[in-house]
Tab-separated table of C-alpha atoms and ligand atoms in Angstrom:
chain	number	residue	atom	x	y	z
U	1	MET	CA	0.000	0.000	0.000
U	2	THR	CA	1.375	3.396	-0.896
U	3	HIS	CA	1.137	6.192	1.604
U	4	ARG	CA	0.711	9.220	-0.628
U	5	PHE	CA	-0.414	12.441	1.021
U	6	PRO	CA	-2.826	14.901	-0.604
U	7	PRO	CA	-1.397	17.589	-2.888
U	8	GLY	CA	-0.577	20.706	-0.882
U	9	PHE	CA	-0.168	18.816	2.398
U	10	LEU	CA	2.146	20.971	4.550
U	11	TRP	CA	5.290	19.331	5.897
U	12	GLY	CA	6.721	21.466	8.641
U	13	SER	CA	8.634	21.602	11.866
U	14	ALA	CA	7.935	23.536	15.040
U	15	THR	CA	9.726	25.477	17.767
U	16	ALA	CA	8.719	27.932	20.502
U	17	ALA	CA	10.271	31.270	21.404
U	18	TYR	CA	11.539	30.567	24.909
U	19	GLN	CA	12.840	27.150	23.903
U	20	VAL	CA	15.035	28.389	21.046
U	21	GLU	CA	15.549	32.129	20.866
U	22	GLY	CA	17.917	33.022	23.719
U	23	ALA	CA	18.816	36.742	23.668
U	24	ALA	CA	16.768	36.983	26.835
U	25	ARG	CA	17.921	40.461	27.709
U	26	GLU	CA	18.248	41.989	24.255
U	27	GLY	CA	16.287	44.654	22.474
U	28	GLY	CA	14.211	45.730	25.425
U	29	ARG	CA	12.820	42.260	26.144
U	30	THR	CA	11.697	41.950	29.754
U	31	PRO	CA	11.516	38.683	31.731
U	32	SER	CA	8.693	36.265	31.112
U	33	ILE	CA	7.418	33.882	33.755
U	34	TRP	CA	9.779	31.281	32.291
U	35	ASP	CA	12.829	33.498	32.869
U	36	THR	CA	11.804	33.894	36.493
U	37	PHE	CA	10.920	30.233	36.955
U	38	ALA	CA	14.110	28.941	35.342
U	39	ARG	CA	16.196	31.177	37.575
U	40	THR	CA	14.477	29.838	40.680
U	41	PRO	CA	16.705	27.110	42.163
U	42	GLY	CA	15.300	23.610	41.873
U	43	LYS	CA	12.709	24.338	39.192
U	44	VAL	CA	14.625	23.311	36.071
U	45	LEU	CA	16.980	20.353	35.817
U	46	GLY	CA	20.615	21.396	36.052
U	47	GLY	CA	19.641	25.015	36.643
U	48	ASP	CA	19.305	25.444	32.860
U	49	THR	CA	17.630	28.592	31.525
U	50	GLY	CA	16.577	29.903	28.124
U	51	ASP	CA	19.067	32.784	28.321
U	52	THR	CA	20.981	31.477	25.308
U	53	ALA	CA	18.905	28.460	24.264
U	54	VAL	CA	19.915	27.627	20.682
U	55	ASP	CA	20.545	31.278	19.850
U	56	HIS	CA	17.813	31.257	17.195
U	57	PHE	CA	17.441	35.007	17.708
U	58	HIS	CA	20.864	35.535	16.137
U	59	ARG	CA	20.916	32.483	13.877
U	60	SER	CA	17.430	32.462	12.402
U	61	THR	CA	18.674	33.173	8.877
U	62	GLN	CA	20.948	30.148	9.067
U	63	ASP	CA	18.152	28.074	10.576
U	64	VAL	CA	15.770	29.053	7.788
U	65	ALA	CA	18.445	28.117	5.259
U	66	LEU	CA	18.682	24.719	6.915
U	67	MET	CA	14.901	24.260	6.663
U	68	ALA	CA	15.141	25.143	2.976
U	69	GLU	CA	17.961	22.622	2.437
U	70	LEU	CA	15.775	20.009	4.047
U	71	GLY	CA	12.948	21.008	1.715
U	72	LEU	CA	10.426	21.727	4.469
U	73	ASP	CA	7.229	23.529	3.418
U	74	ALA	CA	6.361	25.276	6.680
U	75	TYR	CA	7.731	26.529	9.991
U	76	ARG	CA	5.670	26.891	13.156
U	77	PHE	CA	7.271	29.361	15.556
U	78	SER	CA	5.979	31.428	18.445
U	79	VAL	CA	6.304	35.113	19.201
U	80	SER	CA	7.744	36.089	22.559
U	81	TRP	CA	5.211	38.436	24.157
U	82	PRO	CA	7.789	40.232	26.370
U	83	ARG	CA	9.996	40.798	23.322
U	84	VAL	CA	7.354	42.720	21.385
U	85	GLN	CA	5.366	44.211	24.251
U	86	PRO	CA	7.636	44.305	27.280
U	87	THR	CA	5.699	44.136	30.552
U	88	GLY	CA	2.554	43.131	28.623
U	89	ARG	CA	1.135	46.628	28.358
U	90	GLY	CA	1.441	49.638	26.144
U	91	PRO	CA	3.033	50.139	22.753
U	92	ALA	CA	5.095	47.593	20.844
U	93	VAL	CA	8.865	47.677	20.746
U	94	GLN	CA	9.843	47.908	17.102
U	95	ARG	CA	13.138	46.064	17.655
U	96	GLY	CA	11.168	43.063	18.875
U	97	LEU	CA	8.802	43.105	15.925
U	98	ASP	CA	11.774	43.530	13.552
U	99	PHE	CA	13.059	40.097	14.501
U	100	TYR	CA	9.801	38.385	13.548
U	101	GLN	CA	9.402	40.442	10.391
U	102	ARG	CA	12.889	39.394	9.322
U	103	LEU	CA	12.209	35.777	10.207
U	104	VAL	CA	8.980	35.749	8.197
U	105	ASP	CA	10.620	37.505	5.252
U	106	ASP	CA	13.435	34.922	5.270
U	107	LEU	CA	10.876	32.126	5.317
U	108	LEU	CA	8.801	33.585	2.502
U	109	ALA	CA	11.900	34.256	0.407
U	110	ARG	CA	12.599	30.525	0.556
U	111	GLY	CA	9.041	29.494	-0.104
U	112	ILE	CA	8.432	28.306	3.464
U	113	THR	CA	4.962	28.969	4.916
U	114	PRO	CA	5.073	30.602	8.356
U	115	MET	CA	2.646	29.436	11.032
U	116	LEU	CA	2.681	31.950	13.861
U	117	THR	CA	1.731	31.085	17.444
U	118	LEU	CA	1.043	34.076	19.661
U	119	TYR	CA	1.502	32.381	23.007
U	120	HIS	CA	3.702	29.421	23.836
U	121	TRP	CA	3.799	29.942	27.602
U	122	ASP	CA	6.030	33.005	28.055
U	123	LEU	CA	3.722	35.415	29.871
U	124	PRO	CA	5.390	38.751	30.695
U	125	GLN	CA	6.364	38.521	34.363
U	126	GLU	CA	4.621	41.797	35.137
U	127	LEU	CA	1.298	40.279	34.141
U	128	GLU	CA	1.895	37.382	36.505
U	129	ASP	CA	2.696	39.908	39.203
U	130	THR	CA	-0.749	41.426	38.707
U	131	GLY	CA	-2.448	38.023	38.887
U	132	GLY	CA	-1.483	36.034	35.798
U	133	TRP	CA	-3.962	33.802	33.972
U	134	PRO	CA	-6.255	33.291	36.993
U	135	GLN	CA	-6.918	37.016	36.652
U	136	ARG	CA	-9.488	38.092	34.040
U	137	GLU	CA	-7.561	41.192	33.002
U	138	THR	CA	-4.780	39.033	31.521
U	139	ALA	CA	-7.182	37.891	28.780
U	140	TYR	CA	-7.726	41.513	27.708
U	141	ARG	CA	-3.970	42.154	27.757
U	142	PHE	CA	-3.541	39.168	25.470
U	143	ALA	CA	-6.060	40.493	22.964
U	144	GLU	CA	-4.209	43.809	22.823
U	145	TYR	CA	-0.922	42.021	22.231
U	146	ALA	CA	-2.578	39.882	19.519
U	147	ARG	CA	-3.709	43.037	17.743
U	148	ILE	CA	-0.168	44.463	17.823
U	149	VAL	CA	1.302	41.338	16.267
U	150	GLY	CA	-1.595	41.073	13.798
U	151	GLU	CA	-1.006	44.625	12.597
U	152	ALA	CA	2.730	44.032	12.224
U	153	LEU	CA	2.658	40.670	10.446
U	154	GLY	CA	-0.816	40.293	8.992
U	155	ASP	CA	0.357	41.289	5.537
U	156	ARG	CA	2.690	38.280	5.305
U	157	VAL	CA	1.493	35.538	7.678
U	158	GLU	CA	-1.648	33.573	6.796
U	159	LEU	CA	-1.672	30.862	9.462
U	160	TRP	CA	-2.341	32.198	12.972
U	161	THR	CA	-2.526	30.249	16.199
U	162	THR	CA	-3.622	31.998	19.363
U	163	LEU	CA	-2.507	29.681	22.175
U	164	ASN	CA	-0.350	26.607	22.385
U	165	GLU	CA	-1.630	23.912	24.742
U	166	PRO	CA	-3.603	26.038	27.205
U	167	TRP	CA	-3.935	22.885	29.347
U	168	CYS	CA	-0.238	23.132	30.205
U	169	SER	CA	-0.483	26.867	30.950
U	170	ALA	CA	-3.408	26.334	33.313
U	171	PHE	CA	-2.739	22.995	34.991
U	172	LEU	CA	1.044	22.685	34.951
U	173	GLY	CA	1.537	26.400	35.597
U	174	TYR	CA	-1.059	26.894	38.341
U	175	GLY	CA	-2.040	23.353	39.438
U	176	SER	CA	0.973	21.043	39.748
U	177	GLY	CA	3.431	23.924	39.494
U	178	VAL	CA	5.975	22.046	37.355
U	179	HIS	CA	5.772	24.855	34.813
U	180	ALA	CA	6.022	28.605	35.240
U	181	PRO	CA	4.816	30.392	37.236
U	182	GLY	CA	4.913	27.345	39.528
U	183	ARG	CA	1.767	27.927	41.538
U	184	THR	CA	-0.043	24.959	43.127
U	185	ASP	CA	-3.622	26.109	43.548
U	186	PRO	CA	-6.372	23.977	41.970
U	187	VAL	CA	-8.925	26.785	41.888
U	188	ALA	CA	-6.409	29.101	40.230
U	189	SER	CA	-5.826	26.425	37.573
U	190	LEU	CA	-9.547	26.317	36.696
U	191	ARG	CA	-9.762	30.091	36.621
U	192	ALA	CA	-6.693	30.145	34.386
U	193	ALA	CA	-8.299	27.633	32.007
U	194	HIS	CA	-11.357	29.855	31.639
U	195	HIS	CA	-9.353	33.021	31.112
U	196	LEU	CA	-7.275	31.256	28.471
U	197	ASN	CA	-10.493	30.316	26.649
U	198	LEU	CA	-11.644	33.903	26.941
U	199	ALA	CA	-8.229	35.200	25.835
U	200	HIS	CA	-8.383	33.001	22.761
U	201	GLY	CA	-11.778	34.404	21.793
U	202	LEU	CA	-10.869	38.024	22.467
U	203	ALA	CA	-7.632	37.636	20.514
U	204	ALA	CA	-9.463	35.966	17.643
U	205	ASP	CA	-11.886	38.919	17.508
U	206	ALA	CA	-8.991	41.402	17.533
U	207	LEU	CA	-7.133	39.489	14.835
U	208	ARG	CA	-10.169	39.308	12.551
U	209	GLU	CA	-10.344	43.092	12.703
U	210	VAL	CA	-6.762	43.616	11.594
U	211	LEU	CA	-5.967	40.587	9.426
U	212	PRO	CA	-6.835	40.239	5.752
U	213	ALA	CA	-9.689	37.894	4.873
U	214	ARG	CA	-7.313	35.188	3.690
U	215	ALA	CA	-5.846	34.747	7.194
U	216	ARG	CA	-6.698	31.470	8.887
U	217	LEU	CA	-7.173	31.374	12.671
U	218	MET	CA	-6.683	28.415	14.899
U	219	ILE	CA	-5.592	27.184	18.316
U	220	SER	CA	-3.247	24.305	19.168
U	221	LEU	CA	-4.598	21.991	21.849
U	222	ASN	CA	-3.093	18.890	23.398
U	223	PRO	CA	-6.263	16.834	23.716
U	224	ALA	CA	-5.630	13.780	25.840
U	225	VAL	CA	-6.038	10.253	24.583
U	226	VAL	CA	-7.288	8.680	27.784
U	227	ARG	CA	-7.729	4.950	28.100
U	228	ALA	CA	-9.381	3.182	31.001
U	229	ARG	CA	-7.471	0.308	32.594
U	230	SER	CA	-10.569	-1.876	32.517
U	231	ASP	CA	-14.262	-1.707	31.720
U	232	ALA	CA	-15.119	-1.447	35.411
U	233	PRO	CA	-17.446	1.504	36.000
U	234	ALA	CA	-14.908	3.251	38.260
U	235	ASP	CA	-12.232	3.083	35.550
U	236	LEU	CA	-14.584	4.281	32.826
U	237	ASP	CA	-15.610	7.149	35.053
U	238	ALA	CA	-11.956	8.033	35.670
U	239	ARG	CA	-11.516	8.226	31.914
U	240	ARG	CA	-14.526	10.499	31.605
U	241	GLN	CA	-13.238	12.843	34.318
U	242	ILE	CA	-9.753	13.151	32.888
U	243	ASP	CA	-11.147	13.660	29.399
U	244	ALA	CA	-13.243	16.534	30.779
U	245	LEU	CA	-10.317	18.192	32.563
U	246	ALA	CA	-7.796	17.618	29.823
U	247	THR	CA	-9.776	18.223	26.673
U	248	ARG	CA	-13.443	19.181	26.980
U	249	ILE	CA	-12.649	22.062	29.339
U	250	PHE	CA	-11.266	23.701	26.186
U	251	THR	CA	-13.176	22.101	23.334
U	252	GLY	CA	-16.474	22.663	25.173
U	253	PRO	CA	-16.310	26.475	25.069
U	254	LEU	CA	-14.179	26.769	21.919
U	255	LEU	CA	-16.076	24.369	19.670
U	256	HIS	CA	-19.544	24.266	21.259
U	257	GLY	CA	-19.933	27.413	23.349
U	258	ALA	CA	-20.404	25.735	26.754
U	259	TYR	CA	-18.554	24.006	29.568
U	260	PRO	CA	-19.552	20.338	29.847
U	261	ASP	CA	-22.056	19.653	32.631
U	262	ASP	CA	-20.013	16.771	33.999
U	263	LEU	CA	-16.932	19.029	34.351
U	264	LEU	CA	-18.953	21.586	36.290
U	265	ALA	CA	-20.335	18.848	38.535
U	266	ASP	CA	-16.939	17.187	39.122
U	267	THR	CA	-15.322	20.486	40.122
U	268	ALA	CA	-18.276	21.831	42.138
U	269	PRO	CA	-16.516	21.131	45.459
U	270	LEU	CA	-13.763	23.521	44.349
U	271	THR	CA	-15.620	26.325	42.617
U	272	ASP	CA	-19.023	27.484	41.422
U	273	TRP	CA	-17.411	28.873	38.246
U	274	ALA	CA	-18.792	32.340	39.023
U	275	PHE	CA	-15.714	33.730	37.226
U	276	VAL	CA	-17.455	32.826	33.950
U	277	GLN	CA	-19.284	36.038	33.106
U	278	ASP	CA	-22.218	36.583	30.778
U	279	GLY	CA	-21.052	36.649	27.205
U	280	ASP	CA	-17.695	34.927	27.850
U	281	LEU	CA	-18.747	31.673	26.235
U	282	ALA	CA	-19.967	33.392	23.099
U	283	ILE	CA	-16.574	35.119	22.829
U	284	ALA	CA	-14.647	31.883	23.355
U	285	HIS	CA	-16.832	30.222	20.725
U	286	HIS	CA	-15.331	32.357	17.946
U	287	PRO	CA	-15.511	30.388	14.670
U	288	LEU	CA	-12.169	28.781	13.860
U	289	ASP	CA	-10.685	28.097	10.434
U	290	ALA	CA	-8.765	25.048	11.623
U	291	LEU	CA	-7.789	23.152	14.754
U	292	GLY	CA	-4.208	22.323	15.729
U	293	ILE	CA	-3.648	19.046	17.529
U	294	ASN	CA	-0.482	18.210	19.466
U	295	TYR	CA	-0.018	14.546	20.272
U	296	TYR	CA	2.777	12.582	21.912
U	297	THR	CA	1.422	9.747	24.046
U	298	PRO	CA	-1.775	8.332	25.561
U	299	SER	CA	-2.763	8.114	29.246
U	300	LEU	CA	-3.973	5.038	31.082
U	301	VAL	CA	-6.172	5.638	34.121
U	302	SER	CA	-8.085	3.791	36.790
U	303	GLY	CA	-10.560	5.015	39.331
U	304	GLY	CA	-10.222	2.410	42.018
U	305	THR	CA	-8.486	2.792	45.326
U	306	ASP	CA	-5.052	1.568	44.206
U	307	ASN	CA	-3.866	5.097	43.729
U	308	ALA	CA	-0.491	5.529	42.146
U	309	PRO	CA	1.287	8.835	42.677
U	310	PRO	CA	0.214	11.342	40.017
U	311	ARG	CA	2.155	11.047	36.814
U	312	HIS	CA	1.755	11.934	33.188
U	313	ASP	CA	1.518	15.612	33.709
U	314	GLY	CA	3.731	15.195	30.696
U	315	HIS	CA	6.479	17.521	31.713
U	316	GLY	CA	7.880	16.486	35.074
U	317	ALA	CA	6.361	15.148	38.251
U	318	GLY	CA	5.207	17.810	40.648
U	319	THR	CA	4.371	17.398	44.287
U	320	ARG	CA	0.728	18.147	43.501
U	321	SER	CA	-1.500	16.556	40.891
U	322	PRO	CA	-2.359	18.794	37.942
U	323	TRP	CA	-5.823	17.193	37.808
U	324	SER	CA	-7.772	19.706	39.862
U	325	GLY	CA	-10.727	17.984	41.476
U	326	ALA	CA	-9.701	14.547	40.176
U	327	GLU	CA	-6.575	14.026	42.268
U	328	HIS	CA	-7.700	10.556	43.327
U	329	ILE	CA	-7.465	9.142	39.822
U	330	ALA	CA	-4.504	6.829	39.269
U	331	PHE	CA	-2.282	7.034	36.203
U	332	HIS	CA	-0.469	3.931	34.992
U	333	GLN	CA	2.377	3.358	32.607
U	334	PRO	CA	0.868	2.120	29.339
U	335	PRO	CA	2.525	-1.005	27.950
U	336	GLY	CA	5.115	-0.956	25.188
U	337	GLU	CA	8.167	1.011	24.253
U	338	ARG	CA	8.873	4.474	25.599
U	339	THR	CA	10.799	7.513	24.545
U	340	GLU	CA	13.465	9.215	26.640
U	341	MET	CA	10.660	11.210	28.322
U	342	GLY	CA	9.192	7.921	29.540
U	343	TRP	CA	6.223	8.516	27.236
U	344	SER	CA	4.826	5.336	25.711
U	345	ILE	CA	4.885	5.136	21.941
U	346	ASP	CA	1.404	4.594	20.528
U	347	PRO	CA	0.527	5.958	17.085
U	348	SER	CA	-3.025	4.645	17.357
U	349	GLY	CA	-3.633	7.472	19.836
U	350	LEU	CA	-3.007	9.977	17.067
U	351	TYR	CA	-5.421	8.176	14.760
U	352	ASP	CA	-8.065	8.100	17.494
U	353	LEU	CA	-7.706	11.845	18.122
U	354	LEU	CA	-7.959	12.760	14.464
U	355	LEU	CA	-11.084	10.640	14.060
U	356	ARG	CA	-12.581	12.078	17.237
U	357	PHE	CA	-12.374	15.642	15.958
U	358	HIS	CA	-13.372	14.627	12.461
U	359	HIS	CA	-16.630	13.338	13.938
U	360	GLU	CA	-17.046	16.142	16.486
U	361	VAL	CA	-16.435	19.039	14.086
U	362	PRO	CA	-16.653	17.512	10.587
U	363	ASP	CA	-16.138	20.768	8.708
U	364	LEU	CA	-13.068	21.938	10.610
U	365	PRO	CA	-9.719	21.262	8.902
U	366	LEU	CA	-7.096	19.781	11.217
U	367	TYR	CA	-3.345	20.222	11.498
U	368	ILE	CA	-0.984	18.135	13.585
U	369	THR	CA	0.883	21.094	15.040
U	370	GLU	CA	3.235	18.962	17.184
U	371	ASN	CA	4.357	15.360	17.238
U	372	GLY	CA	7.769	13.906	17.920
U	373	ALA	CA	9.997	12.167	20.426
U	374	ALA	CA	13.034	12.655	22.653
U	375	PHE	CA	15.886	10.205	22.422
U	376	ASP	CA	19.502	10.256	23.600
U	377	ASP	CA	21.049	11.308	20.328
U	378	GLU	CA	24.794	11.837	20.244
U	379	PRO	CA	27.202	12.134	17.323
U	380	ASP	CA	29.259	9.068	16.436
U	381	ALA	CA	33.009	9.166	15.818
U	382	SER	CA	32.478	10.624	12.345
U	383	GLY	CA	30.229	13.380	13.707
U	384	ALA	CA	27.032	11.917	12.229
U	385	VAL	CA	23.944	11.544	14.419
U	386	HIS	CA	21.924	8.401	13.793
U	387	ASP	CA	18.494	8.293	15.388
U	388	PRO	CA	16.638	5.264	14.009
U	389	ALA	CA	14.257	5.272	16.975
U	390	ARG	CA	12.987	8.735	15.985
U	391	ILE	CA	12.546	7.612	12.380
U	392	ALA	CA	10.498	4.664	13.610
U	393	TYR	CA	8.416	6.969	15.836
U	394	LEU	CA	7.746	9.386	12.982
U	395	HIS	CA	7.009	6.587	10.558
U	396	GLY	CA	4.429	5.081	12.890
U	397	HIS	CA	2.699	8.392	13.518
U	398	LEU	CA	2.706	9.455	9.889
U	399	ALA	CA	1.220	6.097	8.942
U	400	ALA	CA	-1.520	6.764	11.524
U	401	ALA	CA	-2.094	10.221	10.051
U	402	HIS	CA	-2.291	8.682	6.593
U	403	ARG	CA	-4.819	6.126	7.790
U	404	ALA	CA	-6.936	8.980	9.167
U	405	LEU	CA	-6.728	10.778	5.803
U	406	ALA	CA	-7.802	7.629	4.028
U	407	ASP	CA	-10.779	7.476	6.388
U	408	GLY	CA	-11.868	10.941	5.338
U	409	VAL	CA	-10.211	13.235	7.889
U	410	ASP	CA	-9.464	16.702	6.511
U	411	LEU	CA	-5.847	16.837	7.708
U	412	ARG	CA	-3.869	19.660	6.139
U	413	GLY	CA	-0.371	19.354	7.551
U	414	TYR	CA	2.117	17.882	10.000
U	415	PHE	CA	4.647	19.761	12.127
U	416	LEU	CA	7.440	17.732	13.611
U	417	TRP	CA	8.436	18.712	17.130
U	418	SER	CA	11.059	19.907	16.904
U	419	LEU	CA	13.200	21.360	14.164
U	420	MET	CA	16.173	21.182	16.509
U	421	ASP	CA	17.095	20.161	20.049
U	422	ASN	CA	16.108	22.880	22.521
U	423	PHE	CA	15.171	23.887	26.065
U	424	GLU	CA	12.672	21.258	27.162
U	425	TRP	CA	11.001	23.215	29.974
U	426	SER	CA	11.598	21.714	33.427
U	427	TYR	CA	13.978	19.158	31.864
U	428	GLY	CA	16.283	21.890	30.593
U	429	TYR	CA	18.580	20.756	27.779
U	430	SER	CA	18.590	17.131	28.916
U	431	LYS	CA	15.929	15.985	26.438
U	432	ARG	CA	16.600	16.081	22.724
U	433	PHE	CA	13.490	16.347	20.525
U	434	GLY	CA	15.198	17.784	17.455
U	435	ALA	CA	15.522	16.433	13.946
U	436	VAL	CA	18.639	18.609	13.990
U	437	HIS	CA	21.218	17.981	16.708
U	438	ILE	CA	22.592	20.917	18.663
U	439	ASP	CA	26.055	20.861	20.166
U	440	TYR	CA	25.302	23.424	22.871
U	441	PRO	CA	28.847	24.665	23.618
U	442	THR	CA	29.451	25.535	19.943
U	443	GLN	CA	25.827	25.878	18.763
U	444	THR	CA	26.708	23.600	15.844
U	445	ARG	CA	23.667	22.316	13.961
U	446	THR	CA	23.895	18.751	12.600
U	447	PRO	CA	20.868	17.250	10.885
U	448	LYS	CA	20.258	13.794	12.340
U	449	SER	CA	19.400	10.889	10.058
U	450	SER	CA	15.738	11.553	10.925
U	451	ALA	CA	16.018	15.039	9.405
U	452	HIS	CA	17.194	13.557	6.122
U	453	TRP	CA	14.525	10.889	6.296
U	454	TYR	CA	11.792	13.469	7.004
U	455	ALA	CA	13.087	15.681	4.206
U	456	GLY	CA	12.675	12.727	1.858
U	457	VAL	CA	9.086	12.185	2.993
U	458	ALA	CA	8.320	15.880	2.529
U	459	ARG	CA	9.863	15.976	-0.951
U	460	ALA	CA	8.070	12.855	-2.139
U	461	ASN	CA	4.842	13.753	-0.295
U	462	GLU	CA	4.770	10.069	0.426
U	463	LEU	CA	5.707	7.820	3.313
U	464	PRO	CA	8.122	5.023	2.343
U	465	ASP	CA	7.461	1.485	3.508
U	466	ALA	CA	8.770	0.858	7.015
J	1	LIG	C1	4.638	20.117	24.152
J	1	LIG	C2	5.081	21.551	24.107
J	1	LIG	C3	6.399	21.755	23.416
J	1	LIG	C4	7.389	20.679	23.777
J	1	LIG	C5	6.776	19.309	23.582
J	1	LIG	C6	7.720	18.168	23.883
J	1	LIG	O1	3.722	19.930	25.189
J	1	LIG	O2	4.109	22.336	23.451
J	1	LIG	O3	6.876	23.031	23.733
J	1	LIG	O4	7.840	20.849	25.072
J	1	LIG	O5	5.648	19.173	24.390
């Protein structure tokens, strides 16, 4: 069976500002919550920070040239809010916008489609100091920032994403505290989730006002693939609860204009949700042009009394569960092989997700805006980096994506996480997700064998046999 992809299918790679840019103190940029968090002892492995990262801020032209050599069609990057609007208020700093204008111009000059994400977790610290995402005002700040970026780049960027994985912002940032700003307050995490939904809608409204009609608006979610350990009612109910807190807390308002009743009931002991004001849900329910899906691994849960310590917050084990109101649910290691993150490898989860949204919102085009794996990749004696495990991971997931296409899913593109090794949040530089290897002391870029393999897939628009 051949695995041909539809004409025009976008083959891309993804990064995020704090993970790659560095230049943390240049051009008027002020600290984001990740600068503060990373500088707090004990929060990030090895005390690593994004101060230098992979120096993408100074090397973006070279990095774009590398993408072009690899024949990639698209690049998903994020804009650093504190670089373009330091402190999160007031006018834009032109030097910050210049960087993104140059980056986009370089991409377009090489025929690479930019996909711009407005928020990949780097809230200006000053906005956290005035309450952060649990505070309603932050949503209005975000819409103002969105307008600034829309006005600056709307003439040359067509694919716009408001938020990346708001689940992580809300529940890892304010619930388990393994991400910036490191708060551990379950009610704050639910408030944050709502204000992120509101922020998305307000930003989408602002962008529609300033962007040309051809612009396409979306959001990138990390919907969970939750499996129950057995068919016992308690396990099935655990699956339902985690699905509500992981996925439907966002897709409810964004795709259907309402929070799910079961979510409201499950969390009633924590909050009455009075922070949801009249009109908020209509704003959050702004019509989208596409949905971005990030997928890495499934979760396996049970609802009995054999509680395991919370795990699978995805990005480091905190002292508190990120599952606000569902802390009693046990997470288990799914069977099978794992990546260096400990995440089990299961391409069928990607297929299941694509089919789920195909059925839930049949007319909404989908993009896989992140998928990939961390492995311990090091150069051999000749300097080459061979990463057959990543090739196998990508092959499996692209075959799953192809199967979904064959079953009628309107999937428009795939963005490999990540273009290059980078700052992996609370794991610092210890986890390598890149198709391109980074030697951090010298910042040398070496495409791994997976980069060449992926380039071949992109060029042929076809997946070779395994
Ligand atoms: C996702 C994040 C991305 C990266 C990958 C491994 O949740 O969006 O920045 O950390 O996981």
